Coordinates of C-alpha atoms in Angstrom, one line a residue:
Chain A
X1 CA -14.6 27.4 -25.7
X2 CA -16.4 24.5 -25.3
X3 CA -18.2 23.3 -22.2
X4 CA -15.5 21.6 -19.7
X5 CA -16.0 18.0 -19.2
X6 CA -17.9 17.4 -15.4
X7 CA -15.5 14.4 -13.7
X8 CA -18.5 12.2 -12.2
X9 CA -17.0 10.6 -9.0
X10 CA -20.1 8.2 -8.3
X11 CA -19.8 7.0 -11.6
X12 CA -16.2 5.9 -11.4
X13 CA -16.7 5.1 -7.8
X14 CA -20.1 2.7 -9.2
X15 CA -17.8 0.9 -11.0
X16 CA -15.5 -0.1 -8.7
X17 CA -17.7 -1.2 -6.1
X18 CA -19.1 -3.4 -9.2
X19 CA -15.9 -5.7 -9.4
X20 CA -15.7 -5.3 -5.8
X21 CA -18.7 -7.2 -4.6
X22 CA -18.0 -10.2 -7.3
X23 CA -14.9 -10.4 -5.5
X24 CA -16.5 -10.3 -2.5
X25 CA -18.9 -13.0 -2.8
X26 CA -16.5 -15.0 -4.6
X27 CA -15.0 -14.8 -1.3
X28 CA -17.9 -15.5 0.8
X29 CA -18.0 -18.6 -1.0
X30 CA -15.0 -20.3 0.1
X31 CA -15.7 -19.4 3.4
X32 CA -13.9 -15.7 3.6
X33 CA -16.2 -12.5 5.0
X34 CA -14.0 -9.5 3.6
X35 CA -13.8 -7.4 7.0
X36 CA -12.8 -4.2 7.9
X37 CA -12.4 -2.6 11.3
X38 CA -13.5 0.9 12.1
X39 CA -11.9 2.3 14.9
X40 CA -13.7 6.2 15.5
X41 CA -12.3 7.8 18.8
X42 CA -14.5 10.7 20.5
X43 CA -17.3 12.3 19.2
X44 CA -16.9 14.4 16.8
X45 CA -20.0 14.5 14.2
X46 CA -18.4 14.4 11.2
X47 CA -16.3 11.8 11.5
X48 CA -19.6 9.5 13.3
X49 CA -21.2 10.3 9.4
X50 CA -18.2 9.0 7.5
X51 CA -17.3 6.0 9.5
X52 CA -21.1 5.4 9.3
X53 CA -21.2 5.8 5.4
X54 CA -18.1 3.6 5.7
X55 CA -19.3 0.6 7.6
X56 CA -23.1 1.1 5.3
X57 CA -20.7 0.6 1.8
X58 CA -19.5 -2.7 3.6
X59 CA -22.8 -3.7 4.1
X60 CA -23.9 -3.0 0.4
X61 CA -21.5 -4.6 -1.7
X62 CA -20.6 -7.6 0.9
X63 CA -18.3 -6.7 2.9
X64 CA -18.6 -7.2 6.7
X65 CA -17.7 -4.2 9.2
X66 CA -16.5 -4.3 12.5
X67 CA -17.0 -0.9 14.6
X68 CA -14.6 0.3 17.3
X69 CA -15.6 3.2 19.2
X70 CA -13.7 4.6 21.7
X71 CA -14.5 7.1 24.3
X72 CA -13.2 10.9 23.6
X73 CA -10.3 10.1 26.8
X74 CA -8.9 7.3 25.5
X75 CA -5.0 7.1 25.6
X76 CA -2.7 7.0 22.7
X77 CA -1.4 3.9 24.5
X78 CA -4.8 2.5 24.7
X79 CA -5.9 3.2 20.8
X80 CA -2.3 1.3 20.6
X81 CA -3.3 -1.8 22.3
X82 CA -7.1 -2.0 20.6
X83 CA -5.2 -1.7 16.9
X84 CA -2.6 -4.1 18.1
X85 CA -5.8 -6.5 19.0
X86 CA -7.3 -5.7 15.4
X87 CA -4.0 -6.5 13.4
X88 CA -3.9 -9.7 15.7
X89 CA -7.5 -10.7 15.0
X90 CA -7.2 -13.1 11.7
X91 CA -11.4 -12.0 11.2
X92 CA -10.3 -8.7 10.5
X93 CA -8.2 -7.5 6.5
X94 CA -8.5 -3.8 6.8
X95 CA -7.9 -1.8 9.3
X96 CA -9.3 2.2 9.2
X97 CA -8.6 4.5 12.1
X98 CA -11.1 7.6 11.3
X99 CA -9.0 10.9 11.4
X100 CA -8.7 13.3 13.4
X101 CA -8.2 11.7 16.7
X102 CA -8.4 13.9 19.8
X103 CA -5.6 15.9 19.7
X104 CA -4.2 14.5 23.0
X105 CA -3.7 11.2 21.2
X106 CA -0.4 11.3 19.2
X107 CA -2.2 9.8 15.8
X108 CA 0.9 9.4 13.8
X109 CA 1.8 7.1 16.3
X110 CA -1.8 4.9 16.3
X111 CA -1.1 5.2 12.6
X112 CA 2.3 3.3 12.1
X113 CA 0.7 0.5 14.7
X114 CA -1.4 -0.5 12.0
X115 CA 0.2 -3.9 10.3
X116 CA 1.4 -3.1 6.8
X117 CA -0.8 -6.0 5.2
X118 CA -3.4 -4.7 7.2
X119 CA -3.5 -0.8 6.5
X120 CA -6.0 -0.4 3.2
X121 CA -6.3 3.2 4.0
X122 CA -2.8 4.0 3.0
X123 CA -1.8 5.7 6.1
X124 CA 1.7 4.3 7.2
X125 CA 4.7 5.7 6.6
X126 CA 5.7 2.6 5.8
X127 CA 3.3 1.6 2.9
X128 CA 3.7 5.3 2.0
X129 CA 7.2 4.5 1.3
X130 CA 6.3 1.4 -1.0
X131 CA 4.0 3.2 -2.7
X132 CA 6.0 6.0 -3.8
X133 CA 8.6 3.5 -4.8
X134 CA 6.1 2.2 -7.0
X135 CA 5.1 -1.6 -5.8
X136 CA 2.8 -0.5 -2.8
X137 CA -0.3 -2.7 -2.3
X138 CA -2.9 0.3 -0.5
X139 CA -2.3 3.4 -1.3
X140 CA -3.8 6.4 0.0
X141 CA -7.7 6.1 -0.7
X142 CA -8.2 9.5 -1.9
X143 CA -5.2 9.7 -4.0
X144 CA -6.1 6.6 -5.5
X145 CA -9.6 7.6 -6.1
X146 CA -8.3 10.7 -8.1
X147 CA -6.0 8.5 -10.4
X148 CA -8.5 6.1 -10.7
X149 CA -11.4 9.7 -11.8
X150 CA -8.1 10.5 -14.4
X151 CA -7.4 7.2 -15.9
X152 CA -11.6 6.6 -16.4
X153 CA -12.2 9.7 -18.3
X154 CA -8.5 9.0 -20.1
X155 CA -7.0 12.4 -18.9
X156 CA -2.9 12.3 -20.3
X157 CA -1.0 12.6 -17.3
X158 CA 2.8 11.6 -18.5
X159 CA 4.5 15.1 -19.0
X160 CA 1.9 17.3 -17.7
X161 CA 2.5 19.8 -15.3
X162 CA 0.1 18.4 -12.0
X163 CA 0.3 21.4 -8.9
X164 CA -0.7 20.0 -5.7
X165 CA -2.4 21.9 -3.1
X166 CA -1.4 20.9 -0.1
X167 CA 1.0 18.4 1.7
X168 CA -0.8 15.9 4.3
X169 CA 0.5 12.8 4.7
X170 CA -2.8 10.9 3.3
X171 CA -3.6 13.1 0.5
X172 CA -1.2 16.0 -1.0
X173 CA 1.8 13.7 -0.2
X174 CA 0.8 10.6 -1.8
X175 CA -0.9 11.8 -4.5
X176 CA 2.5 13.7 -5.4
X177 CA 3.8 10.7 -5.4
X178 CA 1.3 8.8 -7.8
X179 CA 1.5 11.6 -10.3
X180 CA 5.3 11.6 -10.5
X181 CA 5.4 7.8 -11.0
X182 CA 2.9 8.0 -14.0
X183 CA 5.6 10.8 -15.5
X184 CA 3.9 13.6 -14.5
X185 CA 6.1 17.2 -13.6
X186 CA 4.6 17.8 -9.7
X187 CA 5.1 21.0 -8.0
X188 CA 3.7 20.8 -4.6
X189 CA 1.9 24.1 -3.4
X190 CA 1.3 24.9 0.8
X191 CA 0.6 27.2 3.3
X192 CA 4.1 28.4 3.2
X193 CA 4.2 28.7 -0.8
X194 CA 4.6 32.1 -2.1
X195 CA 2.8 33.2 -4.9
X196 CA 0.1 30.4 -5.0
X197 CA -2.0 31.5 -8.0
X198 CA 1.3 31.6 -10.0
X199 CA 2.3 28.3 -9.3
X200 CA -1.6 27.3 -9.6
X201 CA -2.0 29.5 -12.6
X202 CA 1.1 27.0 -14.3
X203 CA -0.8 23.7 -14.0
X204 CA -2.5 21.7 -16.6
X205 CA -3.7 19.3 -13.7
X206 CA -4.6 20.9 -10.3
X207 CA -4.7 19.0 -7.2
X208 CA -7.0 21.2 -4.3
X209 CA -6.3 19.5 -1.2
X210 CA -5.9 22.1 1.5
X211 CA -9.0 22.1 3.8
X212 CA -10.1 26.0 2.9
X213 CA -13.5 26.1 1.5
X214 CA -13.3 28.2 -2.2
X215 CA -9.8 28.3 -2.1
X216 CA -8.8 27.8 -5.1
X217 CA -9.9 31.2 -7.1
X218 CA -11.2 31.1 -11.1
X219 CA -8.3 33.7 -12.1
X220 CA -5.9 31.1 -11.3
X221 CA -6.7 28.5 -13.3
X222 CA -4.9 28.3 -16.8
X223 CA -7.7 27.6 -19.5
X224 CA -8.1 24.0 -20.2
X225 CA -6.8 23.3 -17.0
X226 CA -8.0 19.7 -15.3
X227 CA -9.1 20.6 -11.6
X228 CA -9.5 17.9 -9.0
X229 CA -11.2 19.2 -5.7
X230 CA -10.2 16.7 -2.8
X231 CA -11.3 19.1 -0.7
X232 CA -14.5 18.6 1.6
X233 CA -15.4 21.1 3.8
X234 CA -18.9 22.1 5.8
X235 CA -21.8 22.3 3.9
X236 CA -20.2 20.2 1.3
X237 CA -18.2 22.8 -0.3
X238 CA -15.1 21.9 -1.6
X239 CA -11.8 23.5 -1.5
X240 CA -12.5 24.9 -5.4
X241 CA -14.3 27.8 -6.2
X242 CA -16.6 25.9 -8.7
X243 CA -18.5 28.5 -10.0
X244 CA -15.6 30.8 -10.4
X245 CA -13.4 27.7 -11.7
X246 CA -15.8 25.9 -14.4
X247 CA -15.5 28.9 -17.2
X248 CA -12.1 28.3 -17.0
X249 CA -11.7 24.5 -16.7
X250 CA -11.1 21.7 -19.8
X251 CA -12.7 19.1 -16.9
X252 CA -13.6 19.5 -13.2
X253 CA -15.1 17.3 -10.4
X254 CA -18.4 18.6 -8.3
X255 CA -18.8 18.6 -4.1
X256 CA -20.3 16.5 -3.5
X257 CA -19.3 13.6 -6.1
X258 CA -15.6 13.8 -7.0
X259 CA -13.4 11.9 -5.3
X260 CA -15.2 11.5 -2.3
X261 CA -17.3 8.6 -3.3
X262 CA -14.2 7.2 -4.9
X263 CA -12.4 7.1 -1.7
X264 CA -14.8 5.0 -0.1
X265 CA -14.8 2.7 -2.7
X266 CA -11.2 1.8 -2.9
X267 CA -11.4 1.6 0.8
X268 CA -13.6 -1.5 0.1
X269 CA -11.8 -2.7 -3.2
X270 CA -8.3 -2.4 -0.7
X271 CA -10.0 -4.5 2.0
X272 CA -10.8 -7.3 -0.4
X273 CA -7.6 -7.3 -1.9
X274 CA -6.5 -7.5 1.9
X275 CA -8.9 -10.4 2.4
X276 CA -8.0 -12.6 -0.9
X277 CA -4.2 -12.0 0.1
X278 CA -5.3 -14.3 3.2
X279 CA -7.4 -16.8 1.2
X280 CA -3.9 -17.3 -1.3
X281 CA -1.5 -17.5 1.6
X282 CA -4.1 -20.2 3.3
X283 CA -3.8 -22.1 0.2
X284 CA 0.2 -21.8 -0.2
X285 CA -0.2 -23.5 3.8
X286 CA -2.4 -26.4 2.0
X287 CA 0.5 -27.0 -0.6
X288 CA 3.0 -27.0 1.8
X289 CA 1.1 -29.8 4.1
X290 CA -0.1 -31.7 1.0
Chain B
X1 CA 26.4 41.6 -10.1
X2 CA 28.3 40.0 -6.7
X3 CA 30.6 37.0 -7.3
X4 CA 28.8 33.7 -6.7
X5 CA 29.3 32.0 -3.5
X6 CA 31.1 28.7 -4.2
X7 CA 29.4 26.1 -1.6
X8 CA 32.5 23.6 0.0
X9 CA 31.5 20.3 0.6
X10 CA 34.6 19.5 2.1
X11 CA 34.0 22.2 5.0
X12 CA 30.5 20.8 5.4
X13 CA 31.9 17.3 5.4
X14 CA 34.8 18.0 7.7
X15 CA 32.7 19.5 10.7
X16 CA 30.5 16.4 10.3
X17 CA 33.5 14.8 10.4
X18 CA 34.6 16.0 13.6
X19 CA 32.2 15.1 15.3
X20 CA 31.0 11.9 14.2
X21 CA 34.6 10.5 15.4
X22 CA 34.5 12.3 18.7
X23 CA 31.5 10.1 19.2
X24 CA 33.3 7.3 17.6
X25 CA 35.9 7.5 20.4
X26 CA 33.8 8.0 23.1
X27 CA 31.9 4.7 21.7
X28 CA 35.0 2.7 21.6
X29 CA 35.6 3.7 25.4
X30 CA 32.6 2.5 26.0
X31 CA 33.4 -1.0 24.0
X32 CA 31.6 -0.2 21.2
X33 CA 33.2 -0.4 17.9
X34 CA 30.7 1.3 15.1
X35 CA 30.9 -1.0 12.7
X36 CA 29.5 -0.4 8.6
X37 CA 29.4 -3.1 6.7
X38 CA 29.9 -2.9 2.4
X39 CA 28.5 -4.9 0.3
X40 CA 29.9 -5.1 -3.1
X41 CA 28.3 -7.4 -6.3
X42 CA 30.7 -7.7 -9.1
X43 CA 33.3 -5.7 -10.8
X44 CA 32.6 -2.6 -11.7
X45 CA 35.4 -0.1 -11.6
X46 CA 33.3 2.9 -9.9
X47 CA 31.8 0.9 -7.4
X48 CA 35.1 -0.1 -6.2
X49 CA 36.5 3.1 -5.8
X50 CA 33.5 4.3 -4.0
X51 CA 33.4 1.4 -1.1
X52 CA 37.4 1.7 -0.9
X53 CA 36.3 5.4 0.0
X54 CA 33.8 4.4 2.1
X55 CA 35.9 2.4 4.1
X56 CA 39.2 4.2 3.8
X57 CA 37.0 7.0 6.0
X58 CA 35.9 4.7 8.6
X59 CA 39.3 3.7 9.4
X60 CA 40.1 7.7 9.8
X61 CA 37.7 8.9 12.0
X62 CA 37.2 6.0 14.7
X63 CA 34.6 3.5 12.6
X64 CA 35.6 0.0 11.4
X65 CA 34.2 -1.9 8.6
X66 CA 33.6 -5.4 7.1
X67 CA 34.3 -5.4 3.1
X68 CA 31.8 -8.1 1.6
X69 CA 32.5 -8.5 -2.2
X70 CA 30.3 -10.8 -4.0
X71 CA 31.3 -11.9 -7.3
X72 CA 29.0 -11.1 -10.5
X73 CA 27.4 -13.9 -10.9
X74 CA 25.7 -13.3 -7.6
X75 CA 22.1 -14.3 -7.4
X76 CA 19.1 -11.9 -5.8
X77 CA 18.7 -14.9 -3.1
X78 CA 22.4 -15.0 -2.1
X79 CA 22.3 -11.8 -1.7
X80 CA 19.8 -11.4 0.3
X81 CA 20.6 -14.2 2.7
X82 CA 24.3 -12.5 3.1
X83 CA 22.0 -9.1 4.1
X84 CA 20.0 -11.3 6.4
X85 CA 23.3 -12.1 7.7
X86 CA 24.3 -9.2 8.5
X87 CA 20.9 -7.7 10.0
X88 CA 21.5 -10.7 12.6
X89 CA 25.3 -9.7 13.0
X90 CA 25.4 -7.2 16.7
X91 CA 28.9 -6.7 15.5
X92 CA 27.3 -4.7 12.2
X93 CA 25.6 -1.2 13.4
X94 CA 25.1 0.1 9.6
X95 CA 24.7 -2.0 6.2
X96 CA 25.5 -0.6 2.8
X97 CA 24.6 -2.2 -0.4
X98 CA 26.3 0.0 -3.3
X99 CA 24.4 0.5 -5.8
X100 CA 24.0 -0.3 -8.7
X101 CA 24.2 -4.3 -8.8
X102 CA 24.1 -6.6 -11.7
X103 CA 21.1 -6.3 -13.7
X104 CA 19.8 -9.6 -13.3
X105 CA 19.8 -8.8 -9.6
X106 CA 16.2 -7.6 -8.1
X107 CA 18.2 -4.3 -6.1
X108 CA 14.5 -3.3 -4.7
X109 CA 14.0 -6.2 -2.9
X110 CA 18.0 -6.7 -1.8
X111 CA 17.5 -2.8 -0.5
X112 CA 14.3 -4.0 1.2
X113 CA 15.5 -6.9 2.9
X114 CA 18.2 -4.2 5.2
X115 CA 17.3 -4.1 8.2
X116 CA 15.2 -0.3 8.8
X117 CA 17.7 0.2 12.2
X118 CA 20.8 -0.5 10.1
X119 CA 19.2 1.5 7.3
X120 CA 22.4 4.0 7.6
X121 CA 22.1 4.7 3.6
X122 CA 18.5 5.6 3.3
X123 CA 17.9 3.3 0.7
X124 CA 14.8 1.1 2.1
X125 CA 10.9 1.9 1.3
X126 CA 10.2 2.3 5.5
X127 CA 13.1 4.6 5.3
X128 CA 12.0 6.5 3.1
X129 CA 8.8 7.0 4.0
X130 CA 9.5 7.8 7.6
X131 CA 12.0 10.6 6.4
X132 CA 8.7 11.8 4.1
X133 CA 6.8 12.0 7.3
X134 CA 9.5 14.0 9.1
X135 CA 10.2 11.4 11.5
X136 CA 12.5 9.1 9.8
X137 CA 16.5 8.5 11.5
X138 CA 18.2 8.0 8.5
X139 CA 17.3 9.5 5.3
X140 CA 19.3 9.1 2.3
X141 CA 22.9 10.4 2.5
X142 CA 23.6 12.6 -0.4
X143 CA 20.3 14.5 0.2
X144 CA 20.9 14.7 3.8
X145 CA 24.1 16.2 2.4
X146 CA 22.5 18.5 0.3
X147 CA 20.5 20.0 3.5
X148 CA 23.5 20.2 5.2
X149 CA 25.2 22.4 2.6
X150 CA 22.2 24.7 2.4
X151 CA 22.1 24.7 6.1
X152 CA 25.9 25.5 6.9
X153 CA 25.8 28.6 4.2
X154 CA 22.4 29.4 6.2
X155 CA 20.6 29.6 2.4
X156 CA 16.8 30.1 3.1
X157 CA 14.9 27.4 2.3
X158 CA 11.5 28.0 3.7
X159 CA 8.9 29.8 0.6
X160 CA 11.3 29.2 -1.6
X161 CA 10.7 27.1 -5.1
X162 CA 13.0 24.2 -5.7
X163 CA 13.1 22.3 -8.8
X164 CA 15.0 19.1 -8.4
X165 CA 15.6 17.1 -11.7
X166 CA 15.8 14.0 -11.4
X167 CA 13.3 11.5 -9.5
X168 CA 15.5 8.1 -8.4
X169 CA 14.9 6.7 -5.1
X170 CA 17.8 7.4 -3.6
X171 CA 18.4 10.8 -4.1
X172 CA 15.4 12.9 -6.4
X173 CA 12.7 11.9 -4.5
X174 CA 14.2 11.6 -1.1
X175 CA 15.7 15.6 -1.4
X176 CA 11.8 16.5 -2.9
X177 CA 10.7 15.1 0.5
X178 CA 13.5 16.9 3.0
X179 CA 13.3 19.9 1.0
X180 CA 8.7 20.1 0.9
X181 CA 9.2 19.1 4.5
X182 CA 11.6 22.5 5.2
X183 CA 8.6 24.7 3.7
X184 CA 10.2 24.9 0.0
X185 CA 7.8 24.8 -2.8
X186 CA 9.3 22.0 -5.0
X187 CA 8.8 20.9 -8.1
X188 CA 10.1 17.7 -9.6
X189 CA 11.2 17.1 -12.6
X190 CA 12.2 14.3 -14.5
X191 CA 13.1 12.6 -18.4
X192 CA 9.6 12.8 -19.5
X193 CA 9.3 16.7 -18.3
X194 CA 7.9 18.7 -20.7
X195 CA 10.1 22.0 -21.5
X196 CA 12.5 21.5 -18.4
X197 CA 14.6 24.7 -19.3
X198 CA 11.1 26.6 -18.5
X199 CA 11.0 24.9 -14.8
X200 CA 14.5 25.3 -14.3
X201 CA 14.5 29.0 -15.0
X202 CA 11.7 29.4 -12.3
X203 CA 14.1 28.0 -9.5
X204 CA 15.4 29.6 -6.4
X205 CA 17.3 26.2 -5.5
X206 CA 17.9 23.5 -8.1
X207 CA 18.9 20.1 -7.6
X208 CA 20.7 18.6 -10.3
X209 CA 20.5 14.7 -9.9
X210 CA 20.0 13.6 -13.3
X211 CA 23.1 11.8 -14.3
X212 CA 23.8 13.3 -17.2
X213 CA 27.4 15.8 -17.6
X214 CA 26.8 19.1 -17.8
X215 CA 23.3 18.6 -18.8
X216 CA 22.0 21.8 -16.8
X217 CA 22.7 24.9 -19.0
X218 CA 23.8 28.6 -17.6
X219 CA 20.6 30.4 -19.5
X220 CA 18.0 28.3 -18.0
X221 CA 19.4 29.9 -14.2
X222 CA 17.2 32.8 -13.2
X223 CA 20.0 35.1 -11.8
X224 CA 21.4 34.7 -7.9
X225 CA 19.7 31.1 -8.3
X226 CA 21.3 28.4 -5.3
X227 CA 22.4 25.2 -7.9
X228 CA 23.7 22.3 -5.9
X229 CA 25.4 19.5 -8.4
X230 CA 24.7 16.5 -6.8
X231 CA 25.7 14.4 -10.2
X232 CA 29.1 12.6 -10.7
X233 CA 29.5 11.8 -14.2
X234 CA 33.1 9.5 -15.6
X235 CA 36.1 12.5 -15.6
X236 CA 34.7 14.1 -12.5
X237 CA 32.0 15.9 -14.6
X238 CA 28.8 17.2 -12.7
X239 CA 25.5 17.5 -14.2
X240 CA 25.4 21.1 -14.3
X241 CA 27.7 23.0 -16.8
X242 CA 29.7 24.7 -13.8
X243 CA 31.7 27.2 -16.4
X244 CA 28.1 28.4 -18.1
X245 CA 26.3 28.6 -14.6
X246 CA 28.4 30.0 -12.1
X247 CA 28.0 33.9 -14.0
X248 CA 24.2 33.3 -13.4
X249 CA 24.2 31.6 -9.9
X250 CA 24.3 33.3 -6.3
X251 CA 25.4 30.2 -5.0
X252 CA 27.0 27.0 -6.6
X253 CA 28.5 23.7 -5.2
X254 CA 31.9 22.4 -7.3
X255 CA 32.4 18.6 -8.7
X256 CA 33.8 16.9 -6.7
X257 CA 33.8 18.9 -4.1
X258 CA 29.6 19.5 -3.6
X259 CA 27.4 17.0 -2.2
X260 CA 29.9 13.8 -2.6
X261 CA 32.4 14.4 0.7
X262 CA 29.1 15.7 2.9
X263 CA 27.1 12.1 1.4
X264 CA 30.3 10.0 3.0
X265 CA 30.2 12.2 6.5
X266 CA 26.4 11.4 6.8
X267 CA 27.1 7.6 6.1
X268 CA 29.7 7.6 9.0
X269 CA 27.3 9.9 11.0
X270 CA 24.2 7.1 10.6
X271 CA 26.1 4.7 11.5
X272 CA 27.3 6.1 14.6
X273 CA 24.0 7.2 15.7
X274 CA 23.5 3.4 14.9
X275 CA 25.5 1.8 17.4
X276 CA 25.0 4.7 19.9
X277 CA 21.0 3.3 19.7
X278 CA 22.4 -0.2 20.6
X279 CA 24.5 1.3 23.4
X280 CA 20.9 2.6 24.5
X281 CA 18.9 -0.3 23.8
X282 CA 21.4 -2.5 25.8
X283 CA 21.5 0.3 28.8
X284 CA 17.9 0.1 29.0
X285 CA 18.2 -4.2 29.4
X286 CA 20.6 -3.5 32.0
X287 CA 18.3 -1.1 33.7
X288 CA 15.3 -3.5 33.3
X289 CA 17.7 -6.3 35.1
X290 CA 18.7 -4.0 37.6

C-alpha cells in the first residue's frame, strides 16, 4: 500500500492567513483596524495559552486584539453585560468568548449574547442554524478549518461516507452539517453510540472529535480511510491513535498541525470578513446621503 | 416472527389534541384567542387542501385563524412585508407560510423574515438551530411528530442507529437533530448517497422523508426495524413500500395515517404555547406596573 498522504494543517492554515493580511491592510488603509475581542473568564492555563496564541495571530497578520479578562467569580449575568458592551462597541468585528467558562456561568447563555454579525467563532445557535441551511457567514472555526484541510489537498467528499466522532455544538455538530451540505452520507458517532468501531470501521472520512486522547484505535479504520483528528488533548496528543491509525490511513492530519492551526486562522479570516462587512455598510450610508 | 406493530398517528394526534384545546379554552377564558395565521402564494391544488386542513382544525379544538391567500404572481418583497405584517399583528400568536411557493419566490428569506416567537412551524434558521442545541420552543412539526409517535409506543431511541433519508430543512435535517439529541446514532442520507439500500439495511429506526412513492424497499429492512413514513406522495402514497415492508418491520406507521395528523396537532400545540407566552409576557408588564 502506498504511504498515506500527511494532511499539513500549517500549510493550509499559511495560506489563509496570506489573503488574510492583504485584506487586512487593505483595510487599514481606509481607515478600518480589523478587531477582535477576547473575552477569557478564570484562570484556567490552557485556555490563557490559546487566547494568547489567539490575540499573537492578530498581531502578525494585522489584525488588532482587544483582551477581556474576567475574574474566575464573575456572573453569567455579568459576562452578559461585558459581551453586550463588546457587540455595542463599533471598534470591535469579532467577538471570541474562550471555552470552557467556569462551570457556574451558564455559557450557552454568554454564547447566544453574542450579536450574529459579530460571532466569527461560529458559536450561536443562531448562525449555527444559517450555517446548516447553507448561507451562514461564520461558521464553526474548526469545522471550517477541516473543510478548508479537505478541499486544499482535493479530498472527494460528495457521496462519501464521513463518521463523526462526537456531537458538541462547535465542532461534531457543525461539521455534520458542513459535510452533508457538500453531499456527503454523515453518521454521527457519541458517547452513547453502540458499537463505535463498527460505525468507525464504515467510514471513508473520519471526523475524531471527542476529547479522549488515542481514541480512535488503528483496527477501526477501513484502509484508505481519510482521518481528521480535531481532537487536542494534554501533551498535544490528539484524539487518534496516530501510530496505530497511519498503516491504515489513505491521508491523516498530525497533533500538533491539523486543524488546529487552521482554526485560528479562519478565526482571523472571519473577523476580517466581519470588519469589511462594516466598511460596505459605511459606504451604502455614503450613497444614501450623497 | 410477531406481527408488526402498526404506529397510529391519529391516536398520537388525538391526545395532543386534547389537550392543546383544553388550553385553548382556558386561554379564551382568559381573553385570549390563539390565533394562526396561513399564508398561501398561488394556486396549487395541494397546498390548498393542506391550509383548508390547517384551519378546518383550529376551528375544532378552540384556535381561530386568519386565511392570507396571495395570488401567484406574488413577489418575494410582498411577501415579505405581508409577514412583517403579521409579526407586528398581537392578534397573530403563530405564522405559517406553506410551503412550497412559486419558484421565482426567494422561500429562505420569506421563512426568515417570521418572527422566531411566532415560529410555530419550525421553519426559520434561529429555529432551527435552537431545536439543534436542545433548547429551541418550536422545532419543526412533522419531526416533532415523528418523536411523538416513537415516544407514545415508548420505542427506545437512545444507542440506537437511525438512518433518515432525506436532508430538507424542514423535516430531514430537523428529525437528524431531535433524534442525535435523544442519544440515537444517526446517519443521514440523501440523493447523492452512495449505495443507500446498504445504510438502510443497518437501521434500527428509519425515517423516510424523501418524496419519492414507495421508494423504500421491504429487503433493504433489517428484520423488527421501527420505519416511520413521513412522505405524502399524489394518491396518498408514502415513501416507503408499506405492502413490501411491513413483513420485515417491528414497527411501521400507515399513509395517511403516520406522521401527517401528529404534524397538524404540533402546529395547534405551538401555537398555543404561543399565545400562552404572551399571556405571560403581558402578566409580567402587569406585575412590573403593579
Amino acid at each position: 500500500m502506498s504511504n498515506p498522504l500527511i494532511l499539513d494543517g500549517l500549510r493550509v492554515a499559511k495560506e489563509i492567513h496570506q489573503k488574510t493580511q492583504e485584506r487586512a491592510q487593505k483595510l487599514r488603509k481606509q481607515g478600518i483596524v480589523p478587531c477582535l475581542a477576547t473575552v477569557l473568564v478564570g484562570d484556567n492555563p490552557s485556555s490563557h495559552t490559546y487566547v494568547r496564541m489567539k490575540a499573537k495571530a492578530c498581531e502578525k497578520y494585522g489584525l488588532t486584539s482587544v483582551r477581556i479578562h474576567l475574574p474566575e467569580e464573575t456572573t453569567t449575568e455579568e459576562l452578559v453585560a461585558k459581551i453586550e458592551e463588546l457587540n455595542r462597541d463599533p471598534r470591535v468585528h469579532g467577538i471570541l468568548l474562550q471555552h470552557p467558562v467556569p462551570s457556574h456561568i451558564d455559557e450557552r447563555k454568554a454564547f447566544e449574547t453574542i450579536d450574529l454579525e459579530k460571532d466569527v467563532d461560529g458559536v450561536t445557535s443562531h448562525g449555527y442554524g444559517e450555517v446548516s441551511m447553507g448561507f451562514g457567514q461564520y461558521p464553526s472555526c474548526t469545522p471550517a478549518g477541516i473543510m478548508a484541510i479537505l478541499d486544499y489537498y482535493k479530498i472527494p467528499i460528495e457521496g462519501k461516507h464521513a463518521v463523526v466522532i462526537g456531537r458538541s455544538p462547535i465542532l461534531g455538530k457543525p461539521v455534520s452539517q458542513l459535510l452533508l451540505n457538500r453531499n456527503a452520507t454523515v453518521t454521527v458517532c457519541h458517547s452513547r453510540t453502540v458499537n463505535l468501531p463498527h460505525h468507525v470501521s464504515q467510514a471513508d472520512i473520519v471526523v475524531a472529535a471527542v476529547g479522549k486522547p488515542r481514541f480512535v484505535q488503528g483496527d477501526w479504520i477501513k484502509p484508505g480511510a481519510v482521518i481528521i483528528d480535531a481532537g487536542y488533548n494534554k501533551g498535544n496528543i490528539g484524539d487518534v491513535d496516530f501510530e496505530a491509525c497511519l498503516p491504515k490511513a489513505g491521508a491523516i492530519t498530525p497533533v500538533p498541525g491539523g486543524p488546529g492551526p487552521v482554526t485560528i486562522a479562519f478565526l482571523l479570516k472571519h473577523t476580517v470578513d466581519a470588519a469589511e462587512r462594516t466598511l460596505n455598510a459605511k459606504q451604502h450610508v455614503k450613497q444614501d446621503l450623497a
